[in-house]
GROMACS .gro file of C-alpha atoms in nm:
model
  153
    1UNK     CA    1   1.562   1.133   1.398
    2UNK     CA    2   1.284   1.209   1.181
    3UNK     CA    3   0.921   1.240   1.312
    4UNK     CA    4   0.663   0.984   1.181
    5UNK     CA    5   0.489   1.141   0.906
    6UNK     CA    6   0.779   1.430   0.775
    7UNK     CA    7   0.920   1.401   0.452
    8UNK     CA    8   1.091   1.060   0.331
    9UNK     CA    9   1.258   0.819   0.520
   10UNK     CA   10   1.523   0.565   0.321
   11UNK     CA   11   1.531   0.212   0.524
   12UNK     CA   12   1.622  -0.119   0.409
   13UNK     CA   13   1.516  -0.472   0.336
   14UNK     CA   14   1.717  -0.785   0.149
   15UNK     CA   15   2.002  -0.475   0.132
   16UNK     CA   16   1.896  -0.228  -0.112
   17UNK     CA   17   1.730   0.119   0.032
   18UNK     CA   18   1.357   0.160  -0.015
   19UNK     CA   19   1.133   0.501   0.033
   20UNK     CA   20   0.878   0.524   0.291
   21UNK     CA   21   0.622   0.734   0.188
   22UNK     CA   22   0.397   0.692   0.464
   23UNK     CA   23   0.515   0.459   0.800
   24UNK     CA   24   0.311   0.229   0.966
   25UNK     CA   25   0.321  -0.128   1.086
   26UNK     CA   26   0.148  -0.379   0.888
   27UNK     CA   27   0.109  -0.759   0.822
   28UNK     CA   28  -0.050  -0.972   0.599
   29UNK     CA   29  -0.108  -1.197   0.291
   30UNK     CA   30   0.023  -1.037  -0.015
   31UNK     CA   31  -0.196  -0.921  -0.312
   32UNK     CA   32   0.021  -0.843  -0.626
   33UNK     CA   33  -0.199  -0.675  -0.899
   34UNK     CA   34  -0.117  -0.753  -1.233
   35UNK     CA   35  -0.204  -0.369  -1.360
   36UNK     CA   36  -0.223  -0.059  -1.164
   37UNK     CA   37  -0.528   0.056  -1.000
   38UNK     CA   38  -0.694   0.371  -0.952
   39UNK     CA   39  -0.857   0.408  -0.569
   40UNK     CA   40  -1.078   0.668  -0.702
   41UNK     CA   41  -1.372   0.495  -0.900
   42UNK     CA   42  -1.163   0.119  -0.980
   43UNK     CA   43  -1.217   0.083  -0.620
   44UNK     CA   44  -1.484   0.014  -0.401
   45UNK     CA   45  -1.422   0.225  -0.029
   46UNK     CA   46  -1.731   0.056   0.130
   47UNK     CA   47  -1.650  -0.323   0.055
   48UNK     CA   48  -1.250  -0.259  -0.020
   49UNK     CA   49  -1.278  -0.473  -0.357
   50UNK     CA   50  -1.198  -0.368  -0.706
   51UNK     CA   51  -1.484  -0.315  -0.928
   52UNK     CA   52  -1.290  -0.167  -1.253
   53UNK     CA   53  -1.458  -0.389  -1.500
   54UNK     CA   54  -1.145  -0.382  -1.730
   55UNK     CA   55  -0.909  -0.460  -1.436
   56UNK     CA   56  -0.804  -0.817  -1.439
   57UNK     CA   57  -0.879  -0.859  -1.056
   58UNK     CA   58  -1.173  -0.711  -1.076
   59UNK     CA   59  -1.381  -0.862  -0.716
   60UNK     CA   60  -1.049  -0.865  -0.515
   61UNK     CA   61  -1.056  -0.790  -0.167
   62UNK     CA   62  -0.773  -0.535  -0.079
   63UNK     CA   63  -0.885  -0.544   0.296
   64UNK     CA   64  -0.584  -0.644   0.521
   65UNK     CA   65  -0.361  -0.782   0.249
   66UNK     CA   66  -0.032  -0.598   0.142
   67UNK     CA   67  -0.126  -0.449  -0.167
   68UNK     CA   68   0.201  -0.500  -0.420
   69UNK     CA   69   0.190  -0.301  -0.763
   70UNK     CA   70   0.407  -0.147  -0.961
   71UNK     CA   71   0.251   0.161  -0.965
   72UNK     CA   72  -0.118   0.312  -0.917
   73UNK     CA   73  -0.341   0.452  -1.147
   74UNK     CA   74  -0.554   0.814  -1.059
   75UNK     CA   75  -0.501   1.144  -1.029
   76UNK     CA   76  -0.587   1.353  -0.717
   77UNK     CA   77  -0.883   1.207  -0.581
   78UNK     CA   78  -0.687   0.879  -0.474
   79UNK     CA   79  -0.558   0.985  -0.126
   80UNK     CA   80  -1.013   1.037  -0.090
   81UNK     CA   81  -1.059   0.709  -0.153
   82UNK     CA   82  -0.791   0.542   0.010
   83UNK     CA   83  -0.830   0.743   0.365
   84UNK     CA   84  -1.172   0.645   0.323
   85UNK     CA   85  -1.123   0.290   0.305
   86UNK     CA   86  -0.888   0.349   0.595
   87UNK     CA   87  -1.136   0.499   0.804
   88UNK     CA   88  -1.379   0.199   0.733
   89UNK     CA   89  -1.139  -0.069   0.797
   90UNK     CA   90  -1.160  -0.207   0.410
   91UNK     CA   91  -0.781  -0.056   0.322
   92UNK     CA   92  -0.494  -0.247   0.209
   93UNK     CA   93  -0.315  -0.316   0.536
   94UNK     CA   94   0.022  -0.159   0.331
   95UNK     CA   95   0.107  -0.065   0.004
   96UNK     CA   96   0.420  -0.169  -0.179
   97UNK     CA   97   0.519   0.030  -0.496
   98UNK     CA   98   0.784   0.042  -0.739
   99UNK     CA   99   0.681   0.384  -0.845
  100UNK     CA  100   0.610   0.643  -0.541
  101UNK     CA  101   0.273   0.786  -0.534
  102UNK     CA  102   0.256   1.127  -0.352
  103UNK     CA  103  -0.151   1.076  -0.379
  104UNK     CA  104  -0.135   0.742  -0.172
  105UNK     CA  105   0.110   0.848   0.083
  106UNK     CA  106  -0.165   1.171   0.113
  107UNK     CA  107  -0.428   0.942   0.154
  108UNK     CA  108  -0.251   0.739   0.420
  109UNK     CA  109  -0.159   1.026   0.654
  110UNK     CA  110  -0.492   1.238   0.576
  111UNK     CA  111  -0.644   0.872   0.731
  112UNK     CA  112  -0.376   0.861   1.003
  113UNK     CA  113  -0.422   1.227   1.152
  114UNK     CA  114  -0.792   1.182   1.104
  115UNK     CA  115  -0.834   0.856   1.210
  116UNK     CA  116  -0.560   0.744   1.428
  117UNK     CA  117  -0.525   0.444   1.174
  118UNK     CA  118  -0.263   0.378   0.971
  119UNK     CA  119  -0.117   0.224   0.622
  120UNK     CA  120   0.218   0.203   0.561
  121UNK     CA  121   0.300   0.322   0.198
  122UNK     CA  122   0.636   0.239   0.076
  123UNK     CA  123   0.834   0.260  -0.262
  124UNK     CA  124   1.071  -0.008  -0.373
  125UNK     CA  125   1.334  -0.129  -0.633
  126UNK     CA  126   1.215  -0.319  -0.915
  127UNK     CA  127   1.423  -0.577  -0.771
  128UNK     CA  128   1.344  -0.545  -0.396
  129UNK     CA  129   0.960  -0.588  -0.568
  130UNK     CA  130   1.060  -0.910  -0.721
  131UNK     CA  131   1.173  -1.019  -0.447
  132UNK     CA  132   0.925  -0.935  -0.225
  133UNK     CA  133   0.668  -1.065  -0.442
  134UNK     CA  134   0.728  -1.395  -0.424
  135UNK     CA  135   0.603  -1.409  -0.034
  136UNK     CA  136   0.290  -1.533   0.045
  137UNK     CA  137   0.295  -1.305   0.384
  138UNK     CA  138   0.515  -0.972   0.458
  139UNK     CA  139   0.534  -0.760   0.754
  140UNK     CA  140   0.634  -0.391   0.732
  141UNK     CA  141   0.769  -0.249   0.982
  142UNK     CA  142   0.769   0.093   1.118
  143UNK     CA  143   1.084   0.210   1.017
  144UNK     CA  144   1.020   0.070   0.666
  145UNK     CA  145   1.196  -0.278   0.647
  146UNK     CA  146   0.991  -0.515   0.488
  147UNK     CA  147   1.032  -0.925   0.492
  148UNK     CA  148   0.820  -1.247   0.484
  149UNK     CA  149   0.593  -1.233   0.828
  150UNK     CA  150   0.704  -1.374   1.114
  151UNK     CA  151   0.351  -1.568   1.192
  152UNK     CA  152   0.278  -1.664   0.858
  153UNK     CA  153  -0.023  -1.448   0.907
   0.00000   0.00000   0.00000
């Protein structure tokens, strides 16, 4: 059994394998971004909104919602911004990606050992994202599986 936090864990939701990057518990209402997003100046740490000016949800709160794109935007000052936002309660309560981001998964356990708070980060199939995507509400569990919440909240 692996220890939370070490290396990648494979789990499974509507039957395919997924990658956690990062585990955690989380639920929430979903947030699918139309375009990647940077956490390192397209995103605000202090309010947890997007203020790229060229992003097409540009004023979106991330805060508590599970954040569903197919892959970020950045380069090694993400996992800074996103711990941050962890740390001030303004994160994404998970993040769902098609294409794994080492940088967000940093951010997430940098936040975690630090803080003691945490946000699941977790790579999926193209189709498992599809899927996903059309829920209104998912809940991630710690081992990884994701589905549609059980509280509708």
């Amino acid at each position: 059994k692996r220890r939370a936090g070490r290396g990648l864990a494979r789990s499974s939701a509507l039957g395919s394998p997924m990658t956690v990057l990062h585990p955690g518990m989380a639920q929430g209402p979903v947030l699918l971004l139309d375009e990647p997003l940077s956490f390192w100046g397209a995103f605000d740490p202090r309010s947890g909104t997007i203020i790229d000016i060229h992003h097409p949800q540009r004023g979106q709160s991330l805060k508590g919602k599970i954040l569903m794109m197919l892959e970020s935007r950045g380069s090694g000052s993400a996992p800074g911004g996103l711990a941050e936002a962890i740390r001030l309660g303004t994160a994404p309560a998970g993040i769902i990606l098609v294409q794994p981001d080492i940088n967000l998964a940093i951010g997430a356990a940098v936040a975690e050992t630090l803080y003691g708070k945490a946000c699941p980060v977790l790579a999926v199939t193209a189709a498992e994202f599809q899927e996903l995507s059309k829920s209104a509400y998912l809940h991630i569990s710690h081992d990884g599986r994701v589905g549609p919440s059980l509280d509708g909240a």
